[in-house]
CSV table of C-alpha atoms in Angstrom, one decimal:
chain,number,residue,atom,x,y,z
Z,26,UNK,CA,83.7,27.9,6.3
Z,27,UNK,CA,81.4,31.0,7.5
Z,28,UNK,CA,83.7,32.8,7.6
Z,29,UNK,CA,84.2,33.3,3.9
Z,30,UNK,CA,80.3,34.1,3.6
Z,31,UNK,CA,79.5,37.6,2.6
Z,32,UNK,CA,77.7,40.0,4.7
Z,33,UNK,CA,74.8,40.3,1.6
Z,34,UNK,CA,74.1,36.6,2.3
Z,35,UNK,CA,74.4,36.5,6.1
Z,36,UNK,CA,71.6,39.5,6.0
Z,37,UNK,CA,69.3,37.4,3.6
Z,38,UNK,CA,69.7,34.2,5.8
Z,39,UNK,CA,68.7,36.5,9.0
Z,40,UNK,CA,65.8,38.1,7.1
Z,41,UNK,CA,64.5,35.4,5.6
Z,42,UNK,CA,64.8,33.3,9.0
Z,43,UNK,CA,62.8,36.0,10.4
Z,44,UNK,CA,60.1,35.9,7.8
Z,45,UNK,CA,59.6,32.0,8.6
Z,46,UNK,CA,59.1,32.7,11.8
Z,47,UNK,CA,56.6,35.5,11.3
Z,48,UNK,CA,54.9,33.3,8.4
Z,49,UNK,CA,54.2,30.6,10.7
Z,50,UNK,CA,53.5,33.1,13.9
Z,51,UNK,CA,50.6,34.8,10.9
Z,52,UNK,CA,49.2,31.2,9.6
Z,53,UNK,CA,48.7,29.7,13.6
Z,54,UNK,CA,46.9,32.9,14.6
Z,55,UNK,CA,44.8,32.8,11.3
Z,56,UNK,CA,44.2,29.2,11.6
Z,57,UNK,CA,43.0,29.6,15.5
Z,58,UNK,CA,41.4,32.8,14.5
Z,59,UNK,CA,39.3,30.3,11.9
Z,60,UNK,CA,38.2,27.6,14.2
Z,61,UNK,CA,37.5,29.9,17.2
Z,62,UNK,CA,35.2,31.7,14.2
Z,63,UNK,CA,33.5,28.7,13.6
Z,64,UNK,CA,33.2,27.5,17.3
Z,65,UNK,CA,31.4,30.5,18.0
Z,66,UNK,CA,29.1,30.3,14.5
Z,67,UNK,CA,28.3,26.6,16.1
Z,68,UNK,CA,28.1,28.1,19.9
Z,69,UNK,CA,25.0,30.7,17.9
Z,70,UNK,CA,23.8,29.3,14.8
Z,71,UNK,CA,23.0,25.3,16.7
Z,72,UNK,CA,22.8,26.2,20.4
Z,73,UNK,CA,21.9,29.6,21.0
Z,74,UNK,CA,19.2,29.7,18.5
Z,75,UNK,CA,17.9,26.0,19.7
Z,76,UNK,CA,18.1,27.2,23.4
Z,77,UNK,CA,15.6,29.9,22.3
Z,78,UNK,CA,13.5,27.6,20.5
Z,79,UNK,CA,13.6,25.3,23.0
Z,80,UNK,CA,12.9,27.8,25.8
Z,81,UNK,CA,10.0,28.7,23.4
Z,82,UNK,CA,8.3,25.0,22.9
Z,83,UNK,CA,8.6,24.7,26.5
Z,84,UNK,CA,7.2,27.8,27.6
Z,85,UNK,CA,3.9,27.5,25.3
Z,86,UNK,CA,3.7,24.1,26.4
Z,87,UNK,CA,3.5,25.1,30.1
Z,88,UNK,CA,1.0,27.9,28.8
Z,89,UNK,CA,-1.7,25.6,27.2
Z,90,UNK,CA,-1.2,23.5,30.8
Z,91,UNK,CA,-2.6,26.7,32.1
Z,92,UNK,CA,-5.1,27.9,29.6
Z,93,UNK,CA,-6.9,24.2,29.8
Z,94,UNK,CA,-6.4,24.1,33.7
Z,95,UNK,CA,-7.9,27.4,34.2
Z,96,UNK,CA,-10.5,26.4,32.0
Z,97,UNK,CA,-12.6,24.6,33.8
Z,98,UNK,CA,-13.8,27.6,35.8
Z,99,UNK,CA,-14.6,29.3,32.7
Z,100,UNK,CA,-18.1,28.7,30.7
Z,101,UNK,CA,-19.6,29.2,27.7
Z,102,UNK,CA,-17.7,31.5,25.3
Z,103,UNK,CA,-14.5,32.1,27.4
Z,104,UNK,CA,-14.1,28.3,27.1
Z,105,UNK,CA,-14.3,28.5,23.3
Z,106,UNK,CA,-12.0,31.5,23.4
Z,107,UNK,CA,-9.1,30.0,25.3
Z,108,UNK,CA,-9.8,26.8,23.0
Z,109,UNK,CA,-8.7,29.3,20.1
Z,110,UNK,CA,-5.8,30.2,21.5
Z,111,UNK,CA,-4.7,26.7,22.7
Z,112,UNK,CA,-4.8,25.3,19.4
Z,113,UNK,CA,-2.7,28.7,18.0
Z,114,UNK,CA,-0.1,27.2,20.3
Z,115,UNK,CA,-0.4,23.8,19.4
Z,116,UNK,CA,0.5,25.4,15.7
Z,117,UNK,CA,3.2,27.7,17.1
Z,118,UNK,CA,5.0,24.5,18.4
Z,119,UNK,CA,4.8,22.8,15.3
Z,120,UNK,CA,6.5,25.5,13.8
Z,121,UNK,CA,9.2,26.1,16.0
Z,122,UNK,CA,10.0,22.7,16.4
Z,123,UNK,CA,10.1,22.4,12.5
Z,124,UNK,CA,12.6,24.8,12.5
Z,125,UNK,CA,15.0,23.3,15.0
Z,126,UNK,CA,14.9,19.8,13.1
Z,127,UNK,CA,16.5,21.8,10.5
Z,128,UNK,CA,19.6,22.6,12.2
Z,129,UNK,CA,22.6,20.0,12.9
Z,130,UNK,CA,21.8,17.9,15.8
Z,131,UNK,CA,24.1,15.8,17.4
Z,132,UNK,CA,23.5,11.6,17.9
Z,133,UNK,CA,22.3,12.7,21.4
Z,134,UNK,CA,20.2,15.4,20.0
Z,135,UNK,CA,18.7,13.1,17.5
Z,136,UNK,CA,17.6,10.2,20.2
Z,137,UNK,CA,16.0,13.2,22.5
Z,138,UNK,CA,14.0,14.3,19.5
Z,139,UNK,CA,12.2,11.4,19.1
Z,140,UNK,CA,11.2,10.9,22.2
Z,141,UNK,CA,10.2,15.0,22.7
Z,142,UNK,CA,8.3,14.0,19.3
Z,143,UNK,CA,6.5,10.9,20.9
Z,144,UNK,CA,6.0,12.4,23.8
Z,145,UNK,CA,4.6,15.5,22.5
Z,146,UNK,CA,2.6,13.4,20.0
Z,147,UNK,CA,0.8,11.8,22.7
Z,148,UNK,CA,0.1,15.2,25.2
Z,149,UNK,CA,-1.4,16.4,22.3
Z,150,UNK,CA,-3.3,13.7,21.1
Z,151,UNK,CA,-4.2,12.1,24.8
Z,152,UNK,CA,-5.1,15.7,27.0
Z,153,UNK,CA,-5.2,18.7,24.8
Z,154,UNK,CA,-6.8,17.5,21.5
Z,155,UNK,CA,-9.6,15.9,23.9
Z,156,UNK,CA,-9.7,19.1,26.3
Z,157,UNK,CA,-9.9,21.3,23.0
Z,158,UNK,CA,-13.4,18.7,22.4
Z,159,UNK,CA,-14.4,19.4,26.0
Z,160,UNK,CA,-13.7,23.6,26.0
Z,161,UNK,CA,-15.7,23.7,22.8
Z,162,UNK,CA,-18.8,21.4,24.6
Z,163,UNK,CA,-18.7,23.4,27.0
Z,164,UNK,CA,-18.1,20.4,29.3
Z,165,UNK,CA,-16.7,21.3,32.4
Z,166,UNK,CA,-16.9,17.8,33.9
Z,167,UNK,CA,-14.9,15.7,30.9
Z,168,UNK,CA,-12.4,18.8,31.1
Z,169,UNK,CA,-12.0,18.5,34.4
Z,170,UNK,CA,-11.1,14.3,34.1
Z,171,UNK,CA,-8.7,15.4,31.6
Z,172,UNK,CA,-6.9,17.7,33.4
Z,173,UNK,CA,-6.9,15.2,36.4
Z,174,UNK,CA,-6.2,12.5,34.3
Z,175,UNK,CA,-4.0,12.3,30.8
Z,176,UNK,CA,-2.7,15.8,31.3
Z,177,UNK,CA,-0.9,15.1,34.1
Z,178,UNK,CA,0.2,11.6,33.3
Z,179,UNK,CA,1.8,13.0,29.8
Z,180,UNK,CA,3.3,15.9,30.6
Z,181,UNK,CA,5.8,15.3,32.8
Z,182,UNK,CA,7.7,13.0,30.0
Z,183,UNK,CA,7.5,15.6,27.6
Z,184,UNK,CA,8.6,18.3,30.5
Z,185,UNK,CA,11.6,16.1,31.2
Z,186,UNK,CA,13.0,15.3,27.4
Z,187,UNK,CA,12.6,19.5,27.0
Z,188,UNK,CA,14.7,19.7,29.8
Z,189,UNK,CA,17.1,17.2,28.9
Z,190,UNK,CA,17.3,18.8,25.2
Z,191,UNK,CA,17.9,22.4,27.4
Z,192,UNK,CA,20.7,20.5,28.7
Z,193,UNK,CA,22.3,19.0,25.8
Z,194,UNK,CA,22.9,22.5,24.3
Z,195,UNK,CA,24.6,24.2,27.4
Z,196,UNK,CA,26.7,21.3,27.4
Z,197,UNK,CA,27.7,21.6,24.2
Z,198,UNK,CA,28.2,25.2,24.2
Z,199,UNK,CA,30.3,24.7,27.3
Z,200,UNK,CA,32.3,22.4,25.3
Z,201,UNK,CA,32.7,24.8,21.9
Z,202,UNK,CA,33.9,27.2,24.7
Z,203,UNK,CA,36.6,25.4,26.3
Z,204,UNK,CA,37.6,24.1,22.9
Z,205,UNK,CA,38.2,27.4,21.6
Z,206,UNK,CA,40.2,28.6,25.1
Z,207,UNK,CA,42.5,25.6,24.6
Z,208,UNK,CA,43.0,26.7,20.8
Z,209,UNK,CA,43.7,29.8,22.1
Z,210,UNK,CA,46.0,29.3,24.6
Z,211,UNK,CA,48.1,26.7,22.3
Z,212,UNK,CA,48.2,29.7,19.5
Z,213,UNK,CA,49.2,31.9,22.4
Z,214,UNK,CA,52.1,29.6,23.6
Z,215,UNK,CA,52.9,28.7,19.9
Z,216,UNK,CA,53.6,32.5,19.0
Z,217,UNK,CA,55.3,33.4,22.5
Z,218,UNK,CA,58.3,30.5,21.8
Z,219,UNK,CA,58.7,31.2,17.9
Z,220,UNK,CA,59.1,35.3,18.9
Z,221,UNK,CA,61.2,34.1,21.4
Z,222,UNK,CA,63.2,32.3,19.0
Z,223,UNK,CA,63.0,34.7,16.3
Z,224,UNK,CA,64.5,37.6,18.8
Z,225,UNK,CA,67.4,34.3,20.0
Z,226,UNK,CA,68.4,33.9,16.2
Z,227,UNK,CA,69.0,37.4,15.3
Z,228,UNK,CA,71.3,38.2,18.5
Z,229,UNK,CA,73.4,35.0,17.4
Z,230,UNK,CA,73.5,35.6,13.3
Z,231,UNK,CA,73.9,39.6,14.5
Z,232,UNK,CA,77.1,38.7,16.2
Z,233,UNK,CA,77.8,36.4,13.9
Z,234,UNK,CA,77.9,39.3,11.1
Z,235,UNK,CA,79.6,41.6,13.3
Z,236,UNK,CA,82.7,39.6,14.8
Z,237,UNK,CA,83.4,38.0,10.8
């Protein structure tokens, strides 16, 4: 029966076989190249970005420690002036922690971000609210008590959900990564066996042509 098939239509059937295969080679590499695109917008835009915040919160957090620790062998006006810039960190937080509510958080995310915000809610409003009372006094002795005291009782929680937040986004960036590896490697294998089969087809319809 193919024998009586003309040479015209034995070329079309090897050239359009070969476009298949090179269709499908071009739509697997453009649909891995499109999830690995928007693995690595995920791996920037929500973790990258929120590590930085993060690293941000936690860092001024650690700094108005400091600023009301050291405090309490200041007087006078250096008291007031390391009040001022205390409470221009307290407002920096705000901010930055504003901004990474914005972005997507995952059900993890979400649970850890209400108890940074509880915890941070009651640092602030337990030790550095108080001490910001104290620095302005000039009260050495009831900054002092609060250092001792409420500061160090309600920090550590807040230190610990920061850290567990920290944690949450290398995670999920390690994840995003190997995710997009595995795509890659599937895409890889896919195209490997289709231009393996692609090269099979036209030795077998190439002899095929030439001993009809």
């Amino acid at each position: 029966m193919f024998r009586n098939v003309t040479v015209k239509v034995r070329l079309a059937v090897v050239v359009g076989l070969l476009c298949l295969i090179a269709a499908v080679i071009s739509v697997t590499g453009l649909s891995a190249l499109g999830q690995t695109n928007k693995s690595v917008e995920t791996i920037y835009k929500d973790r990258l970005v929120a590590l930085g915040q993060l690293h941000n919160m936690l860092t001024l957090n650690q700094q108005n420690q400091l600023s009301v620790s050291k405090s309490v062998l200041l007087t006078g006006d250096q008291q007031q002036a390391e009040a001022r810039v205390v409470e221009g960190r307290i407002e920096k937080i705000t901010a930055i922690w504003k901004e990474y509510s914005s972005i997507y958080l995952t059900s993890e995310e979400k649970v850890l971000a209400t108890q940074f915000a509880e915890a941070r809610a009651k640092f602030v409003a337990g030790s550095l609210k108080p001490a910001l009372v104290a620095m302005r006094a000039g009260d050495t002795l009831a900054l002092q008590a609060i250092v001792q005291g409420p500061m160090a009782q309600l920090y550590p929680p807040l230190g610990s959900v920061m850290e567990q937040l920290v944690q949450v986004q290398l995670s999920i960036g390690k994840a995003e990564f190997e995710a997009s590896q595995e795509r890659y490697d599937t895409s890889r294998l896919i195209s490997i066996v289709l231009t393996i089969l692609g090269v099979l087809a036209g030795i077998v319809i190439g002899a095929w042509i030439i001993r009809s």
